[in-house]
mmCIF file of C-alpha atoms in Angstrom:
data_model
loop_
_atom_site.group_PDB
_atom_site.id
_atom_site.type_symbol
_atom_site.label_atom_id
_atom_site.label_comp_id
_atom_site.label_asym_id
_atom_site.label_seq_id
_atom_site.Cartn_x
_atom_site.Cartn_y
_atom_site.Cartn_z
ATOM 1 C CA UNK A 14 100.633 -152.023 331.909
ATOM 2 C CA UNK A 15 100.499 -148.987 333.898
ATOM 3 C CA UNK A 16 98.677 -145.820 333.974
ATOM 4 C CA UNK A 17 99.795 -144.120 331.008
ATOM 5 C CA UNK A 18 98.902 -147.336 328.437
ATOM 6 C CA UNK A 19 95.486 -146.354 330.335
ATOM 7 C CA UNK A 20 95.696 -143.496 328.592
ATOM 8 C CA UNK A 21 96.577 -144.516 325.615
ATOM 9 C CA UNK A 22 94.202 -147.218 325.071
ATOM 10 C CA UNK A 23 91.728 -144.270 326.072
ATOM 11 C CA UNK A 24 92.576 -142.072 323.590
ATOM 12 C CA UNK A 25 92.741 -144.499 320.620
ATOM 13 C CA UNK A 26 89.095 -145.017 321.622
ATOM 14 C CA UNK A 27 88.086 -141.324 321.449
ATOM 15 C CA UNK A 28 89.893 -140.973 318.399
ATOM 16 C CA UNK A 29 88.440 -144.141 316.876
ATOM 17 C CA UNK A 30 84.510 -143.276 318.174
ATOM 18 C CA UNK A 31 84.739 -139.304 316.715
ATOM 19 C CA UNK A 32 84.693 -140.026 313.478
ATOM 20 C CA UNK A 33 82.174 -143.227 313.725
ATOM 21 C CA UNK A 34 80.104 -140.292 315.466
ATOM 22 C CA UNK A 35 80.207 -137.739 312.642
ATOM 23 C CA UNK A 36 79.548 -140.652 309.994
ATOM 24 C CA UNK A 37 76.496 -141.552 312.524
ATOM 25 C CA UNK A 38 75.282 -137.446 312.218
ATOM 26 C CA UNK A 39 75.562 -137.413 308.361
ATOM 27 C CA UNK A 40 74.000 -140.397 307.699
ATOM 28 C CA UNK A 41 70.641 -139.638 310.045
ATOM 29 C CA UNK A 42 71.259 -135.529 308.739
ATOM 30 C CA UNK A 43 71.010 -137.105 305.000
ATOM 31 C CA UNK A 44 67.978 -139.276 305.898
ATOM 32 C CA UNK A 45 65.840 -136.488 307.253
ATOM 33 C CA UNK A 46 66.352 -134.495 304.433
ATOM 34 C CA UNK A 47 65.975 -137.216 302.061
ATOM 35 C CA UNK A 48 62.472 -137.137 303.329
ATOM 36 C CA UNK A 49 61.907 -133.814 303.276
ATOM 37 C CA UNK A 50 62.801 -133.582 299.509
ATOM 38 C CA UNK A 51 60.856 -136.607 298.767
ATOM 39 C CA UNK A 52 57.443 -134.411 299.849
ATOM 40 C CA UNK A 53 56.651 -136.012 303.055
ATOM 41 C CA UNK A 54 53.631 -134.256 305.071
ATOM 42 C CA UNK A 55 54.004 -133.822 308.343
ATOM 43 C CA UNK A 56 52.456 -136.498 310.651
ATOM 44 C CA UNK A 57 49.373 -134.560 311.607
ATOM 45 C CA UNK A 58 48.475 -134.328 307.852
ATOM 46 C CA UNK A 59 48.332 -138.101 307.934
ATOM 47 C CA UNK A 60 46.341 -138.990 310.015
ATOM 48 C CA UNK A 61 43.779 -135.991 309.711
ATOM 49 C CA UNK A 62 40.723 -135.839 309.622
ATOM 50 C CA UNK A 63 40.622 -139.675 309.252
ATOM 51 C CA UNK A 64 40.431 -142.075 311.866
ATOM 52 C CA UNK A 65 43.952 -142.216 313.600
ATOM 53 C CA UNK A 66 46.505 -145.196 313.843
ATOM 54 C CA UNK A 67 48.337 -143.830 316.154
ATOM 55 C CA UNK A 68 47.374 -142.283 319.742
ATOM 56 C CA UNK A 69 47.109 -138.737 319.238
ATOM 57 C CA UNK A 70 49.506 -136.814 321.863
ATOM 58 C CA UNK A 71 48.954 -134.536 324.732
ATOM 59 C CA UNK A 72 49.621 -131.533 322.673
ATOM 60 C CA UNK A 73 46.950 -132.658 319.770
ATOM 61 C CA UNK A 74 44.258 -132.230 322.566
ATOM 62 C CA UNK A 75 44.474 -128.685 322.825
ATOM 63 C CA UNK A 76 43.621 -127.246 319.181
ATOM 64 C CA UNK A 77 45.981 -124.769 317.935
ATOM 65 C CA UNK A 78 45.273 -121.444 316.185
ATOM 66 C CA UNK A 79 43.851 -122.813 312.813
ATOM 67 C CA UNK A 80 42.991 -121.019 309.713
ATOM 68 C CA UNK A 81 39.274 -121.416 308.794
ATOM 69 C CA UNK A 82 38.459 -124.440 306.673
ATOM 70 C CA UNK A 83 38.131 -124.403 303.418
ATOM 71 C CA UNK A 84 34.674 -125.331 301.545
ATOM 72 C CA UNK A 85 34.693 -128.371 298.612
ATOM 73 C CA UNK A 86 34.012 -125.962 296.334
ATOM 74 C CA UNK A 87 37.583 -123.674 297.022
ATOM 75 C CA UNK A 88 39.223 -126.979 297.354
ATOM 76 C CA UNK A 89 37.618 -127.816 293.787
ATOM 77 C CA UNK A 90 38.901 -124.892 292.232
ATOM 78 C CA UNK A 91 42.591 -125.295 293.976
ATOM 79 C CA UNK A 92 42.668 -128.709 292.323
ATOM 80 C CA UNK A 93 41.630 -127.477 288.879
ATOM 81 C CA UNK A 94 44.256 -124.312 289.048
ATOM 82 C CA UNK A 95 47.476 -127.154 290.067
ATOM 83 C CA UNK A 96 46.328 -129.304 287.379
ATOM 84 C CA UNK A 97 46.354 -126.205 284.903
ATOM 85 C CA UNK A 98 49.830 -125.012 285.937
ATOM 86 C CA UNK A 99 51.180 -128.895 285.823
ATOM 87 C CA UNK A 100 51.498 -129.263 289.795
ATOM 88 C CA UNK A 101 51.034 -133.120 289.534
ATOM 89 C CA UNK A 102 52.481 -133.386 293.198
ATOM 90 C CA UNK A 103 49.993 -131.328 295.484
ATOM 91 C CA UNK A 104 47.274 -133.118 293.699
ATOM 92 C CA UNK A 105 47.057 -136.212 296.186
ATOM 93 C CA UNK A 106 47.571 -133.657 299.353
ATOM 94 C CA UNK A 107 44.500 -131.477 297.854
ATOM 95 C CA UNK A 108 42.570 -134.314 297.086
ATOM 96 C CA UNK A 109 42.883 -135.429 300.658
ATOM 97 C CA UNK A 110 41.642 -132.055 301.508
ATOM 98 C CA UNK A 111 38.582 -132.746 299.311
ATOM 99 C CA UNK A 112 37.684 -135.852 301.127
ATOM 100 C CA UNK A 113 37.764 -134.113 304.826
ATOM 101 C CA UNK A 114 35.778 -131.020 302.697
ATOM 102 C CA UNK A 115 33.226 -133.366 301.750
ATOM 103 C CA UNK A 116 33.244 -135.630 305.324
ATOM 104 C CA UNK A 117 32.488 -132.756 306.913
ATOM 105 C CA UNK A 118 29.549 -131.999 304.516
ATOM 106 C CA UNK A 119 28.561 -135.579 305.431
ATOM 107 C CA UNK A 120 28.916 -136.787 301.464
ATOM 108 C CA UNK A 121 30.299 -140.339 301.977
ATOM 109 C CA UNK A 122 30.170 -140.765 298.003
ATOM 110 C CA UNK A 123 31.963 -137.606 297.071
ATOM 111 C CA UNK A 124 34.231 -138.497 300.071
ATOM 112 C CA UNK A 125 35.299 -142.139 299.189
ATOM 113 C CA UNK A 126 35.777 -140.385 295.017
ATOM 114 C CA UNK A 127 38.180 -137.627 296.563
ATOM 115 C CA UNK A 128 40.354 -140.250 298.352
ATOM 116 C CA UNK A 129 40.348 -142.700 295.552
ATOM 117 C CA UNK A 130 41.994 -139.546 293.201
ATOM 118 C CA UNK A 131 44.135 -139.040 296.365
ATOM 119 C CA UNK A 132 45.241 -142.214 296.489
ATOM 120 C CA UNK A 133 45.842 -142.559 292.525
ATOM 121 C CA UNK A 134 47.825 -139.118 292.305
ATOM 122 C CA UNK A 135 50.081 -140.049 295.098
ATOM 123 C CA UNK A 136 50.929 -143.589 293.698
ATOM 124 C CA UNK A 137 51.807 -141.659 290.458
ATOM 125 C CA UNK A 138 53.044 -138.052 291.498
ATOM 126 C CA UNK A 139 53.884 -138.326 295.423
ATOM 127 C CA UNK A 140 54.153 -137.305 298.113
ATOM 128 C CA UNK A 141 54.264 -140.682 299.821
ATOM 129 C CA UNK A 142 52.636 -139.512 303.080
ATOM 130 C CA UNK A 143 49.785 -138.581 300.847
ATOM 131 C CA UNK A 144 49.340 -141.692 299.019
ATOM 132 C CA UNK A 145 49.370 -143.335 302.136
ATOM 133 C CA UNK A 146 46.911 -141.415 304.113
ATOM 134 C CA UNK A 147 44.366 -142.081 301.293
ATOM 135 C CA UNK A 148 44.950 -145.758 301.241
ATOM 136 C CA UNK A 149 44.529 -145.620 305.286
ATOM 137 C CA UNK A 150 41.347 -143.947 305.333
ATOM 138 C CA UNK A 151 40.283 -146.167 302.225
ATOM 139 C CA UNK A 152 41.047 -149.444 304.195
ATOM 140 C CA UNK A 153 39.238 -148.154 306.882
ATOM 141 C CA UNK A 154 36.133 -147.361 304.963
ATOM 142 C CA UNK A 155 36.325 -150.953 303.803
ATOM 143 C CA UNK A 156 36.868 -152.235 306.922
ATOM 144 C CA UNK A 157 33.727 -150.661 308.334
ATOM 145 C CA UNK A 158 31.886 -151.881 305.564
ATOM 146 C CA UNK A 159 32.807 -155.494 306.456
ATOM 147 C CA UNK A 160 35.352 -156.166 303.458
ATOM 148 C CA UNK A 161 38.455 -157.617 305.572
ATOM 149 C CA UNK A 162 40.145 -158.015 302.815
ATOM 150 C CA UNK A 163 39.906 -154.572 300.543
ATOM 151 C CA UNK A 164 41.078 -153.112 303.806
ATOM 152 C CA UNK A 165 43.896 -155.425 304.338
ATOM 153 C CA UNK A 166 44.808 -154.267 300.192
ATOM 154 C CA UNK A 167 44.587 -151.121 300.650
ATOM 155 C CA UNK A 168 46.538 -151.194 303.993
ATOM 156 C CA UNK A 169 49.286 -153.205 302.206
ATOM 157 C CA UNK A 170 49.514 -150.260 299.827
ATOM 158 C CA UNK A 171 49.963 -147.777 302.522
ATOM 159 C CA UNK A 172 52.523 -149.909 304.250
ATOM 160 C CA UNK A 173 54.587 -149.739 301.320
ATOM 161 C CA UNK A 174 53.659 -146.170 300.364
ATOM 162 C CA UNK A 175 55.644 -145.219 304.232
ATOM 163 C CA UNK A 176 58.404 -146.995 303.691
ATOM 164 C CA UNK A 177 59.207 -145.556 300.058
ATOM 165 C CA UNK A 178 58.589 -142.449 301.777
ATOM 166 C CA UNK A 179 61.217 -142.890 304.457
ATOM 167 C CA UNK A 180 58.112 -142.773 307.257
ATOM 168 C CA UNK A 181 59.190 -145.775 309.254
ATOM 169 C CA UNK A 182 57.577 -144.784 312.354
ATOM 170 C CA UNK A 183 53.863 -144.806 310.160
ATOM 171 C CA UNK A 184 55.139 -148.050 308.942
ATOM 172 C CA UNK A 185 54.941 -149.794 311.473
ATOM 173 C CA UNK A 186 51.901 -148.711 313.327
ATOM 174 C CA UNK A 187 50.156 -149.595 309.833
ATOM 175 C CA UNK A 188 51.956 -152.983 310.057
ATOM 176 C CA UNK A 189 50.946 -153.138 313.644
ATOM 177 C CA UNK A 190 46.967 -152.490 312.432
ATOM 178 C CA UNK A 191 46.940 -155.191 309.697
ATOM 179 C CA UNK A 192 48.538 -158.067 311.967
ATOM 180 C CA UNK A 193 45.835 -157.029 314.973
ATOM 181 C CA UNK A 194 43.617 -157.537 312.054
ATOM 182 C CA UNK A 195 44.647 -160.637 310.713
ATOM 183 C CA UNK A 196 45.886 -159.006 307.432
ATOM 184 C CA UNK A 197 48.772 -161.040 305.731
ATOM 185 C CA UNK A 198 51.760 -158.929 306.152
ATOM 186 C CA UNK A 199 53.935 -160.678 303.281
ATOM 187 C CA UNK A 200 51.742 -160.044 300.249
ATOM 188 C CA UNK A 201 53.123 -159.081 297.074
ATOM 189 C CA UNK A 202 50.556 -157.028 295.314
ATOM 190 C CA UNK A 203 50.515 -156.580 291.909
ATOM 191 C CA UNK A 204 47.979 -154.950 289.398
ATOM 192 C CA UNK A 205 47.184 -151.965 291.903
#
């Protein structure tokens, strides 16, 4: 064996790891826009305005240039024109945008109602990541009403709501919150 089987063993290698390279590319290329097609929001959408799973970054501390937000009442309307026109699938998003309309009006009622039609749109019409974030922020409000175990439910849901949704990241800091919590992590729900 001498230099030029070097060589040749060498570029079998490169000619065998190309293509296992490309296959690699399409694969993760056809994932990401699997969940782009599916309707996933973008993280900041999930996790806003409720109470955050994850640590928010560096970059979230500065705020960027927002528009101005909108008042339950616009929202209202928003939700009444997409239901009109058949938009079954930004019903969960603007529903979520309801329940931050109505937090920051300080309606806990109206609040908990909006994410309860979040959550029930986005179980039936999508997105995923909206579905989810309205079973996050309704396990939370369970869990800081004491009910362990309507928060662990409703966490379950948005566990599984993430990983239909291709968000595996969100999956498993949810995963990560109902194990800290003592939530079973192996349920099989049914009737929800």
């Amino acid at each position: 064996m001498g230099i030029p089987a070097t060589y040749h063993m060498l570029l079998e290698l490169i000619v065998f790891a190309i293509p296992v390279a490309v296959i690699l590319m399409l694969l993760y290329l056809w994932r990401s826009s699997r969940r782009y097609r599916r309707g996933a929001l973008p993280p900041d959408r999930l996790i806003e305005p409720f109470h955050a799973v994850a640590q928010p970054s560096p970059e979230a501390a500065a705020p960027p240039l927002q528009k101005p937000l909108e008042t339950a009442e616009t929202i209202a309307a928003k939700i009444d024109s997409a239901a009109a026109h058949g938009d079954k699938t930004a019903l969960a998003g603007l529903y979520l945008d309801l329940a931050a309309a109505y937090a920051r009006a300080g309606d806990q009622s109206a609040r908990m109602e909006a994410l309860r039609s979040a959550a029930g749109n986005g179980a039936l019409h999508g997105p995923h990541s909206a579905h989810a974030a309205a079973r996050l922020a309704l396990g939370e409000a369970a869990q800081e009403a004491g009910d362990l175990t309507s928060a662990c439910e409703q966490w379950q849901l948005a566990r599984t709501a993430c990983l239909e949704g291709g968000d595996t990241a969100q999956h498993a800091l949810i995963e990560k919150r109902m194990r800290d919590n003592g939530c079973p992590t192996d349920w099989v729900l049914t009737d929800f």
